[in-house]
PDB file of C-alpha atoms in Angstrom:
ATOM      1  CA  UNK A   1      31.271 -72.223 -23.429  1.00  0.00           C
ATOM      2  CA  UNK A   2      32.875 -69.214 -25.364  1.00  0.00           C
ATOM      3  CA  UNK A   3      32.280 -65.715 -24.374  1.00  0.00           C
ATOM      4  CA  UNK A   4      32.530 -64.961 -27.744  1.00  0.00           C
ATOM      5  CA  UNK A   5      31.248 -65.756 -30.759  1.00  0.00           C
ATOM      6  CA  UNK A   6      34.633 -67.091 -33.379  1.00  0.00           C
ATOM      7  CA  UNK A   7      33.398 -64.617 -35.529  1.00  0.00           C
ATOM      8  CA  UNK A   8      32.772 -61.123 -33.635  1.00  0.00           C
ATOM      9  CA  UNK A   9      36.421 -62.146 -31.923  1.00  0.00           C
ATOM     10  CA  UNK A  10      38.242 -62.658 -34.948  1.00  0.00           C
ATOM     11  CA  UNK A  11      36.787 -59.332 -36.198  1.00  0.00           C
ATOM     12  CA  UNK A  12      38.517 -57.869 -32.322  1.00  0.00           C
ATOM     13  CA  UNK A  13      42.016 -59.473 -32.992  1.00  0.00           C
ATOM     14  CA  UNK A  14      41.458 -61.734 -30.896  1.00  0.00           C
ATOM     15  CA  UNK A  15      40.899 -65.054 -29.079  1.00  0.00           C
ATOM     16  CA  UNK A  16      37.069 -65.575 -27.873  1.00  0.00           C
ATOM     17  CA  UNK A  17      38.151 -66.393 -23.534  1.00  0.00           C
ATOM     18  CA  UNK A  18      37.237 -69.356 -22.486  1.00  0.00           C
ATOM     19  CA  UNK A  19      34.906 -70.470 -19.416  1.00  0.00           C
ATOM     20  CA  UNK A  20      37.563 -72.354 -18.360  1.00  0.00           C
ATOM     21  CA  UNK A  21      36.028 -76.647 -16.665  1.00  0.00           C
ATOM     22  CA  UNK A  22      34.538 -76.552 -13.242  1.00  0.00           C
ATOM     23  CA  UNK A  23      35.504 -77.913 -10.575  1.00  0.00           C
ATOM     24  CA  UNK A  24      34.284 -81.567  -9.303  1.00  0.00           C
ATOM     25  CA  UNK A  25      32.690 -80.270  -6.704  1.00  0.00           C
ATOM     26  CA  UNK A  26      30.666 -77.741  -8.683  1.00  0.00           C
ATOM     27  CA  UNK A  27      29.568 -80.186 -12.197  1.00  0.00           C
ATOM     28  CA  UNK A  28      26.182 -80.778 -11.848  1.00  0.00           C
ATOM     29  CA  UNK A  29      24.952 -78.075  -9.844  1.00  0.00           C
ATOM     30  CA  UNK A  30      21.352 -77.843 -11.651  1.00  0.00           C
ATOM     31  CA  UNK A  31      20.858 -74.752 -14.001  1.00  0.00           C
ATOM     32  CA  UNK A  32      18.417 -72.015 -12.741  1.00  0.00           C
ATOM     33  CA  UNK A  33      18.212 -69.235 -15.828  1.00  0.00           C
ATOM     34  CA  UNK A  34      20.279 -69.183 -18.896  1.00  0.00           C
ATOM     35  CA  UNK A  35      20.166 -66.983 -21.933  1.00  0.00           C
ATOM     36  CA  UNK A  36      20.659 -68.174 -25.863  1.00  0.00           C
ATOM     37  CA  UNK A  37      21.543 -65.151 -27.875  1.00  0.00           C
ATOM     38  CA  UNK A  38      20.153 -62.622 -26.328  1.00  0.00           C
ATOM     39  CA  UNK A  39      19.675 -58.774 -26.246  1.00  0.00           C
ATOM     40  CA  UNK A  40      18.113 -55.864 -25.280  1.00  0.00           C
ATOM     41  CA  UNK A  41      17.472 -52.636 -27.524  1.00  0.00           C
ATOM     42  CA  UNK A  42      16.404 -49.085 -25.783  1.00  0.00           C
ATOM     43  CA  UNK A  43      14.787 -47.600 -28.968  1.00  0.00           C
ATOM     44  CA  UNK A  44      18.322 -47.097 -31.446  1.00  0.00           C
ATOM     45  CA  UNK A  45      20.801 -47.684 -28.295  1.00  0.00           C
ATOM     46  CA  UNK A  46      22.162 -51.058 -28.608  1.00  0.00           C
ATOM     47  CA  UNK A  47      21.969 -52.163 -24.334  1.00  0.00           C
ATOM     48  CA  UNK A  48      23.605 -56.146 -24.804  1.00  0.00           C
ATOM     49  CA  UNK A  49      24.140 -57.814 -28.018  1.00  0.00           C
ATOM     50  CA  UNK A  50      24.217 -61.688 -28.221  1.00  0.00           C
ATOM     51  CA  UNK A  51      24.506 -63.351 -24.148  1.00  0.00           C
ATOM     52  CA  UNK A  52      24.598 -66.475 -23.774  1.00  0.00           C
ATOM     53  CA  UNK A  53      24.907 -67.541 -20.266  1.00  0.00           C
ATOM     54  CA  UNK A  54      23.374 -70.030 -17.119  1.00  0.00           C
ATOM     55  CA  UNK A  55      23.403 -69.009 -13.869  1.00  0.00           C
ATOM     56  CA  UNK A  56      24.011 -72.326 -11.488  1.00  0.00           C
ATOM     57  CA  UNK A  57      22.539 -73.088  -7.871  1.00  0.00           C
ATOM     58  CA  UNK A  58      25.531 -71.918  -5.724  1.00  0.00           C
ATOM     59  CA  UNK A  59      26.923 -69.961  -8.262  1.00  0.00           C
ATOM     60  CA  UNK A  60      28.909 -66.742  -7.018  1.00  0.00           C
ATOM     61  CA  UNK A  61      29.314 -64.014  -9.964  1.00  0.00           C
ATOM     62  CA  UNK A  62      30.179 -60.472 -10.048  1.00  0.00           C
ATOM     63  CA  UNK A  63      29.057 -58.962 -13.154  1.00  0.00           C
ATOM     64  CA  UNK A  64      32.595 -55.962 -13.867  1.00  0.00           C
ATOM     65  CA  UNK A  65      32.688 -53.353 -16.155  1.00  0.00           C
ATOM     66  CA  UNK A  66      32.410 -49.863 -17.545  1.00  0.00           C
ATOM     67  CA  UNK A  67      29.682 -47.140 -16.996  1.00  0.00           C
ATOM     68  CA  UNK A  68      27.574 -47.774 -19.425  1.00  0.00           C
ATOM     69  CA  UNK A  69      28.615 -51.793 -20.317  1.00  0.00           C
ATOM     70  CA  UNK A  70      25.655 -53.756 -19.757  1.00  0.00           C
ATOM     71  CA  UNK A  71      26.006 -54.472 -15.751  1.00  0.00           C
ATOM     72  CA  UNK A  72      22.957 -53.302 -14.787  1.00  0.00           C
ATOM     73  CA  UNK A  73      20.623 -54.315 -18.897  1.00  0.00           C
ATOM     74  CA  UNK A  74      21.798 -57.830 -17.315  1.00  0.00           C
ATOM     75  CA  UNK A  75      20.893 -57.988 -14.491  1.00  0.00           C
ATOM     76  CA  UNK A  76      16.493 -57.244 -14.919  1.00  0.00           C
ATOM     77  CA  UNK A  77      17.166 -59.119 -18.021  1.00  0.00           C
ATOM     78  CA  UNK A  78      17.688 -61.865 -15.621  1.00  0.00           C
ATOM     79  CA  UNK A  79      15.351 -61.049 -13.242  1.00  0.00           C
ATOM     80  CA  UNK A  80      12.947 -61.135 -15.885  1.00  0.00           C
ATOM     81  CA  UNK A  81      11.859 -57.265 -14.926  1.00  0.00           C
ATOM     82  CA  UNK A  82      13.232 -56.494 -18.514  1.00  0.00           C
ATOM     83  CA  UNK A  83      12.432 -59.344 -22.492  1.00  0.00           C
ATOM     84  CA  UNK A  84      15.298 -59.911 -24.187  1.00  0.00           C
ATOM     85  CA  UNK A  85      14.530 -57.398 -27.897  1.00  0.00           C
ATOM     86  CA  UNK A  86      16.077 -60.590 -28.949  1.00  0.00           C
ATOM     87  CA  UNK A  87      17.191 -64.115 -28.018  1.00  0.00           C
ATOM     88  CA  UNK A  88      15.823 -65.841 -24.520  1.00  0.00           C
ATOM     89  CA  UNK A  89      15.945 -66.079 -21.327  1.00  0.00           C
ATOM     90  CA  UNK A  90      15.672 -69.773 -20.102  1.00  0.00           C
ATOM     91  CA  UNK A  91      13.515 -71.088 -17.048  1.00  0.00           C
ATOM     92  CA  UNK A  92      15.012 -74.351 -16.211  1.00  0.00           C
ATOM     93  CA  UNK A  93      13.146 -77.207 -14.290  1.00  0.00           C
ATOM     94  CA  UNK A  94      14.992 -78.577 -10.771  1.00  0.00           C
ATOM     95  CA  UNK A  95      16.835 -81.403 -11.000  1.00  0.00           C
ATOM     96  CA  UNK A  96      14.117 -84.734 -10.076  1.00  0.00           C
ATOM     97  CA  UNK A  97      11.226 -82.795 -11.462  1.00  0.00           C
ATOM     98  CA  UNK A  98       8.580 -84.057 -14.403  1.00  0.00           C
ATOM     99  CA  UNK A  99       8.403 -83.804 -17.594  1.00  0.00           C
ATOM    100  CA  UNK A 100       7.205 -80.497 -18.351  1.00  0.00           C
ATOM    101  CA  UNK A 101       7.465 -79.854 -15.009  1.00  0.00           C
ATOM    102  CA  UNK A 102       6.882 -75.693 -14.634  1.00  0.00           C
ATOM    103  CA  UNK A 103       9.144 -74.396 -12.260  1.00  0.00           C
ATOM    104  CA  UNK A 104      10.222 -70.301 -12.256  1.00  0.00           C
ATOM    105  CA  UNK A 105      13.163 -70.725 -10.303  1.00  0.00           C
ATOM    106  CA  UNK A 106      12.278 -67.543  -7.039  1.00  0.00           C
ATOM    107  CA  UNK A 107      14.664 -64.228  -6.990  1.00  0.00           C
ATOM    108  CA  UNK A 108      15.300 -61.632  -5.648  1.00  0.00           C
ATOM    109  CA  UNK A 109      16.872 -58.252  -6.238  1.00  0.00           C
ATOM    110  CA  UNK A 110      18.686 -55.742  -3.803  1.00  0.00           C
ATOM    111  CA  UNK A 111      19.626 -52.291  -5.458  1.00  0.00           C
ATOM    112  CA  UNK A 112      21.919 -49.516  -4.214  1.00  0.00           C
ATOM    113  CA  UNK A 113      18.888 -47.591  -2.859  1.00  0.00           C
ATOM    114  CA  UNK A 114      16.812 -49.890  -1.809  1.00  0.00           C
ATOM    115  CA  UNK A 115      12.928 -49.088  -2.075  1.00  0.00           C
ATOM    116  CA  UNK A 116      11.127 -48.894   1.703  1.00  0.00           C
ATOM    117  CA  UNK A 117       7.998 -47.654   1.961  1.00  0.00           C
ATOM    118  CA  UNK A 118       6.442 -45.144   4.489  1.00  0.00           C
ATOM    119  CA  UNK A 119       5.904 -48.427   6.971  1.00  0.00           C
ATOM    120  CA  UNK A 120       7.898 -50.108  10.609  1.00  0.00           C
ATOM    121  CA  UNK A 121      10.281 -52.672   9.456  1.00  0.00           C
ATOM    122  CA  UNK A 122       8.005 -55.239  10.471  1.00  0.00           C
ATOM    123  CA  UNK A 123       5.711 -54.038   7.940  1.00  0.00           C
ATOM    124  CA  UNK A 124       7.695 -53.788   4.593  1.00  0.00           C
ATOM    125  CA  UNK A 125       8.918 -56.874   5.920  1.00  0.00           C
ATOM    126  CA  UNK A 126       4.856 -58.115   6.260  1.00  0.00           C
ATOM    127  CA  UNK A 127       4.288 -56.468   2.715  1.00  0.00           C
ATOM    128  CA  UNK A 128       7.045 -58.289   1.014  1.00  0.00           C
ATOM    129  CA  UNK A 129       6.517 -61.593   2.131  1.00  0.00           C
ATOM    130  CA  UNK A 130       3.061 -61.413   0.959  1.00  0.00           C
ATOM    131  CA  UNK A 131       3.439 -60.154  -2.041  1.00  0.00           C
ATOM    132  CA  UNK A 132       5.544 -63.373  -2.263  1.00  0.00           C
ATOM    133  CA  UNK A 133       2.508 -65.040  -1.740  1.00  0.00           C
ATOM    134  CA  UNK A 134       4.236 -67.073   1.486  1.00  0.00           C
ATOM    135  CA  UNK A 135       1.103 -68.720   3.867  1.00  0.00           C
ATOM    136  CA  UNK A 136       0.041 -66.645   6.384  1.00  0.00           C
ATOM    137  CA  UNK A 137       1.070 -68.870   9.077  1.00  0.00           C
ATOM    138  CA  UNK A 138       4.504 -68.969   7.743  1.00  0.00           C
ATOM    139  CA  UNK A 139       4.917 -64.602   7.719  1.00  0.00           C
ATOM    140  CA  UNK A 140       5.701 -64.046  11.469  1.00  0.00           C
ATOM    141  CA  UNK A 141       8.807 -66.842  11.947  1.00  0.00           C
ATOM    142  CA  UNK A 142      10.066 -66.306   8.402  1.00  0.00           C
ATOM    143  CA  UNK A 143      10.112 -62.235   9.347  1.00  0.00           C
ATOM    144  CA  UNK A 144      11.233 -63.052  13.253  1.00  0.00           C
ATOM    145  CA  UNK A 145      13.913 -64.990  11.206  1.00  0.00           C
ATOM    146  CA  UNK A 146      14.864 -62.220   8.437  1.00  0.00           C
ATOM    147  CA  UNK A 147      14.987 -59.396  11.327  1.00  0.00           C
ATOM    148  CA  UNK A 148      17.606 -61.180  13.384  1.00  0.00           C
ATOM    149  CA  UNK A 149      19.592 -62.516  10.547  1.00  0.00           C
ATOM    150  CA  UNK A 150      20.294 -58.583   9.329  1.00  0.00           C
ATOM    151  CA  UNK A 151      20.540 -57.709  13.381  1.00  0.00           C
ATOM    152  CA  UNK A 152      18.023 -55.419  13.682  1.00  0.00           C
ATOM    153  CA  UNK A 153      15.315 -56.805  15.894  1.00  0.00           C
ATOM    154  CA  UNK A 154      15.816 -53.848  18.620  1.00  0.00           C
ATOM    155  CA  UNK A 155      13.715 -51.763  15.294  1.00  0.00           C
ATOM    156  CA  UNK A 156      11.766 -53.177  13.910  1.00  0.00           C
ATOM    157  CA  UNK A 157       8.829 -50.760  15.141  1.00  0.00           C
ATOM    158  CA  UNK A 158      10.764 -47.875  13.313  1.00  0.00           C
ATOM    159  CA  UNK A 159      10.141 -46.211  10.608  1.00  0.00           C
ATOM    160  CA  UNK A 160      12.475 -48.082   7.750  1.00  0.00           C
ATOM    161  CA  UNK A 161      13.023 -44.903   6.025  1.00  0.00           C
ATOM    162  CA  UNK A 162      14.304 -43.146   9.536  1.00  0.00           C
ATOM    163  CA  UNK A 163      17.290 -45.891   9.258  1.00  0.00           C
ATOM    164  CA  UNK A 164      20.569 -45.011   8.497  1.00  0.00           C
ATOM    165  CA  UNK A 165      22.031 -45.847   4.140  1.00  0.00           C
ATOM    166  CA  UNK A 166      23.887 -49.438   6.166  1.00  0.00           C
ATOM    167  CA  UNK A 167      20.896 -50.546   8.163  1.00  0.00           C
ATOM    168  CA  UNK A 168      18.091 -49.642   5.261  1.00  0.00           C
ATOM    169  CA  UNK A 169      20.376 -52.534   2.986  1.00  0.00           C
ATOM    170  CA  UNK A 170      20.617 -54.737   5.672  1.00  0.00           C
ATOM    171  CA  UNK A 171      16.462 -54.382   6.046  1.00  0.00           C
ATOM    172  CA  UNK A 172      16.544 -55.017   1.980  1.00  0.00           C
ATOM    173  CA  UNK A 173      18.220 -58.112   2.778  1.00  0.00           C
ATOM    174  CA  UNK A 174      16.568 -59.150   5.922  1.00  0.00           C
ATOM    175  CA  UNK A 175      13.667 -58.845   2.768  1.00  0.00           C
ATOM    176  CA  UNK A 176      15.085 -60.548   0.167  1.00  0.00           C
ATOM    177  CA  UNK A 177      16.496 -62.941   3.191  1.00  0.00           C
ATOM    178  CA  UNK A 178      12.414 -63.928   3.599  1.00  0.00           C
ATOM    179  CA  UNK A 179      11.342 -64.925   0.866  1.00  0.00           C
ATOM    180  CA  UNK A 180      14.156 -67.469   0.478  1.00  0.00           C
ATOM    181  CA  UNK A 181      15.456 -67.123  -3.050  1.00  0.00           C
ATOM    182  CA  UNK A 182      17.145 -69.367  -5.268  1.00  0.00           C
ATOM    183  CA  UNK A 183      18.848 -65.987  -7.224  1.00  0.00           C
ATOM    184  CA  UNK A 184      19.929 -62.512  -5.216  1.00  0.00           C
ATOM    185  CA  UNK A 185      20.587 -59.956  -8.245  1.00  0.00           C
ATOM    186  CA  UNK A 186      22.547 -57.211  -6.942  1.00  0.00           C
ATOM    187  CA  UNK A 187      23.179 -54.280  -8.340  1.00  0.00           C
ATOM    188  CA  UNK A 188      26.020 -51.979  -6.660  1.00  0.00           C
ATOM    189  CA  UNK A 189      24.676 -53.242  -3.201  1.00  0.00           C
ATOM    190  CA  UNK A 190      27.290 -51.354  -1.183  1.00  0.00           C
ATOM    191  CA  UNK A 191      28.107 -48.141  -3.980  1.00  0.00           C
ATOM    192  CA  UNK A 192      26.552 -45.472  -1.527  1.00  0.00           C
ATOM    193  CA  UNK A 193      27.529 -46.540   2.233  1.00  0.00           C
ATOM    194  CA  UNK A 194      30.827 -46.136   4.208  1.00  0.00           C
ATOM    195  CA  UNK A 195      33.828 -48.562   5.355  1.00  0.00           C
ATOM    196  CA  UNK A 196      31.472 -49.690   7.794  1.00  0.00           C
ATOM    197  CA  UNK A 197      28.171 -50.071   6.447  1.00  0.00           C
ATOM    198  CA  UNK A 198      30.226 -51.541   3.275  1.00  0.00           C
ATOM    199  CA  UNK A 199      31.288 -54.204   5.784  1.00  0.00           C
ATOM    200  CA  UNK A 200      28.479 -55.701   7.693  1.00  0.00           C
ATOM    201  CA  UNK A 201      26.127 -56.012   3.552  1.00  0.00           C
ATOM    202  CA  UNK A 202      29.399 -57.846   2.559  1.00  0.00           C
ATOM    203  CA  UNK A 203      29.559 -60.608   5.229  1.00  0.00           C
ATOM    204  CA  UNK A 204      25.151 -60.990   4.941  1.00  0.00           C
ATOM    205  CA  UNK A 205      26.088 -60.802   1.560  1.00  0.00           C
ATOM    206  CA  UNK A 206      28.782 -63.944   1.772  1.00  0.00           C
ATOM    207  CA  UNK A 207      26.756 -65.501   4.431  1.00  0.00           C
ATOM    208  CA  UNK A 208      24.116 -65.593   2.311  1.00  0.00           C
ATOM    209  CA  UNK A 209      25.952 -67.103  -0.423  1.00  0.00           C
ATOM    210  CA  UNK A 210      27.029 -69.952   1.970  1.00  0.00           C
ATOM    211  CA  UNK A 211      23.660 -71.209   2.626  1.00  0.00           C
ATOM    212  CA  UNK A 212      22.960 -72.022  -1.279  1.00  0.00           C
ATOM    213  CA  UNK A 213      22.154 -68.888  -3.191  1.00  0.00           C
ATOM    214  CA  UNK A 214      23.514 -68.251  -6.284  1.00  0.00           C
ATOM    215  CA  UNK A 215      24.626 -64.374  -6.581  1.00  0.00           C
ATOM    216  CA  UNK A 216      24.706 -62.225  -9.669  1.00  0.00           C
ATOM    217  CA  UNK A 217      26.584 -58.791  -8.260  1.00  0.00           C
ATOM    218  CA  UNK A 218      27.546 -55.864 -10.279  1.00  0.00           C
ATOM    219  CA  UNK A 219      30.229 -53.807  -8.896  1.00  0.00           C
ATOM    220  CA  UNK A 220      32.662 -51.492  -9.745  1.00  0.00           C
ATOM    221  CA  UNK A 221      35.013 -52.856  -6.606  1.00  0.00           C
ATOM    222  CA  UNK A 222      37.551 -54.793  -7.965  1.00  0.00           C
ATOM    223  CA  UNK A 223      38.418 -55.657  -4.097  1.00  0.00           C
ATOM    224  CA  UNK A 224      34.853 -56.551  -2.985  1.00  0.00           C
ATOM    225  CA  UNK A 225      35.099 -58.896  -6.562  1.00  0.00           C
ATOM    226  CA  UNK A 226      37.730 -60.895  -5.597  1.00  0.00           C
ATOM    227  CA  UNK A 227      36.202 -61.635  -1.900  1.00  0.00           C
ATOM    228  CA  UNK A 228      33.250 -62.197  -2.726  1.00  0.00           C
ATOM    229  CA  UNK A 229      32.486 -63.936  -6.205  1.00  0.00           C
ATOM    230  CA  UNK A 230      33.847 -67.272  -8.120  1.00  0.00           C
ATOM    231  CA  UNK A 231      33.022 -66.129 -11.293  1.00  0.00           C
ATOM    232  CA  UNK A 232      33.552 -62.710 -12.807  1.00  0.00           C
ATOM    233  CA  UNK A 233      31.611 -61.992 -16.120  1.00  0.00           C
ATOM    234  CA  UNK A 234      32.618 -58.742 -17.744  1.00  0.00           C
ATOM    235  CA  UNK A 235      30.904 -56.348 -19.705  1.00  0.00           C
ATOM    236  CA  UNK A 236      31.676 -54.594 -22.630  1.00  0.00           C
ATOM    237  CA  UNK A 237      29.451 -52.286 -24.815  1.00  0.00           C
ATOM    238  CA  UNK A 238      26.605 -54.602 -24.271  1.00  0.00           C
ATOM    239  CA  UNK A 239      28.679 -57.567 -25.594  1.00  0.00           C
ATOM    240  CA  UNK A 240      30.179 -60.481 -22.353  1.00  0.00           C
ATOM    241  CA  UNK A 241      33.812 -60.993 -24.048  1.00  0.00           C
ATOM    242  CA  UNK A 242      34.589 -62.980 -20.921  1.00  0.00           C
ATOM    243  CA  UNK A 243      32.806 -65.514 -19.054  1.00  0.00           C
ATOM    244  CA  UNK A 244      35.821 -67.473 -16.245  1.00  0.00           C
ATOM    245  CA  UNK A 245      36.935 -68.087 -12.477  1.00  0.00           C
ATOM    246  CA  UNK A 246      37.748 -64.826 -10.656  1.00  0.00           C
ATOM    247  CA  UNK A 247      41.044 -66.770 -10.335  1.00  0.00           C
ATOM    248  CA  UNK A 248      41.510 -66.441 -13.614  1.00  0.00           C
ATOM    249  CA  UNK A 249      39.929 -63.736 -14.408  1.00  0.00           C
ATOM    250  CA  UNK A 250      42.676 -61.545 -12.078  1.00  0.00           C
ATOM    251  CA  UNK A 251      45.531 -63.394 -12.956  1.00  0.00           C
ATOM    252  CA  UNK A 252      45.066 -64.426 -16.427  1.00  0.00           C
ATOM    253  CA  UNK A 253      47.879 -63.231 -18.802  1.00  0.00           C
ATOM    254  CA  UNK A 254      44.756 -63.498 -22.111  1.00  0.00           C
ATOM    255  CA  UNK A 255      42.245 -61.558 -21.722  1.00  0.00           C
ATOM    256  CA  UNK A 256      40.758 -59.608 -23.883  1.00  0.00           C
ATOM    257  CA  UNK A 257      42.608 -55.693 -24.633  1.00  0.00           C
ATOM    258  CA  UNK A 258      39.875 -54.036 -23.314  1.00  0.00           C
ATOM    259  CA  UNK A 259      39.188 -56.371 -19.893  1.00  0.00           C
ATOM    260  CA  UNK A 260      43.029 -56.046 -19.224  1.00  0.00           C
ATOM    261  CA  UNK A 261      42.562 -52.572 -19.743  1.00  0.00           C
ATOM    262  CA  UNK A 262      40.001 -51.510 -17.434  1.00  0.00           C
ATOM    263  CA  UNK A 263      42.044 -53.799 -15.042  1.00  0.00           C
ATOM    264  CA  UNK A 264      44.532 -51.688 -15.151  1.00  0.00           C
ATOM    265  CA  UNK A 265      42.085 -48.483 -14.979  1.00  0.00           C
ATOM    266  CA  UNK A 266      43.339 -47.520 -18.003  1.00  0.00           C
ATOM    267  CA  UNK A 267      40.209 -48.135 -20.285  1.00  0.00           C
ATOM    268  CA  UNK A 268      39.301 -44.928 -22.097  1.00  0.00           C
ATOM    269  CA  UNK A 269      36.075 -42.992 -23.151  1.00  0.00           C
ATOM    270  CA  UNK A 270      33.955 -44.346 -25.548  1.00  0.00           C
TER     271      UNK A 270
END
């Protein structure tokens, strides 16, 4: 799949970067969400331009690029919080579903600063499960399992907003895990955390990925992208310029100039 059309690539003076062939273990994984030539415009500002990609079950994707490149907009578009100005957002039926079967992959999104209500930790989780339509009989077990997963059992009765930043992010992860999403979208989930809390949150994200949950995460931390991602999407001025494996992104020598400069920390302001 080409990350940039031949005409756009030629106009920039370099060949389009393509996604390497999927390893044998990846072939056959079902697609969950796709974009086809999707663009987003906010008034006069073009936030995304003609983005085509697919998210598959089990993907671990890092979105990288300079501020304003379109990472958060892409996350919101994929999650259905934005409607494309042009192009399509595609939802794929699960493997083996009858023809015409309507299916929406279950998604959850984690923000840099999680939104928590003025309730207890337990009540925040109960409300998330209710909003997700989880049957009442299942909620107690899911809630207990989510608290145990992130190590917050002892804090269930505390006001959620009294927790530390790292604990609040762990609660947000518990809230996401409890609804059992097919895809978890994360917008710079550790940007405001200290090193210890960052390690805790990264460990949980990594564990969620091992469970088979697809992860799509924006980050400015390239070390984090190396640690957590198997695939990297590089955006520049709203265009998806590179879509390849993390290993190729960090080691190949034929990246577009913008991506190469970004990796060196030399991308000029625009």
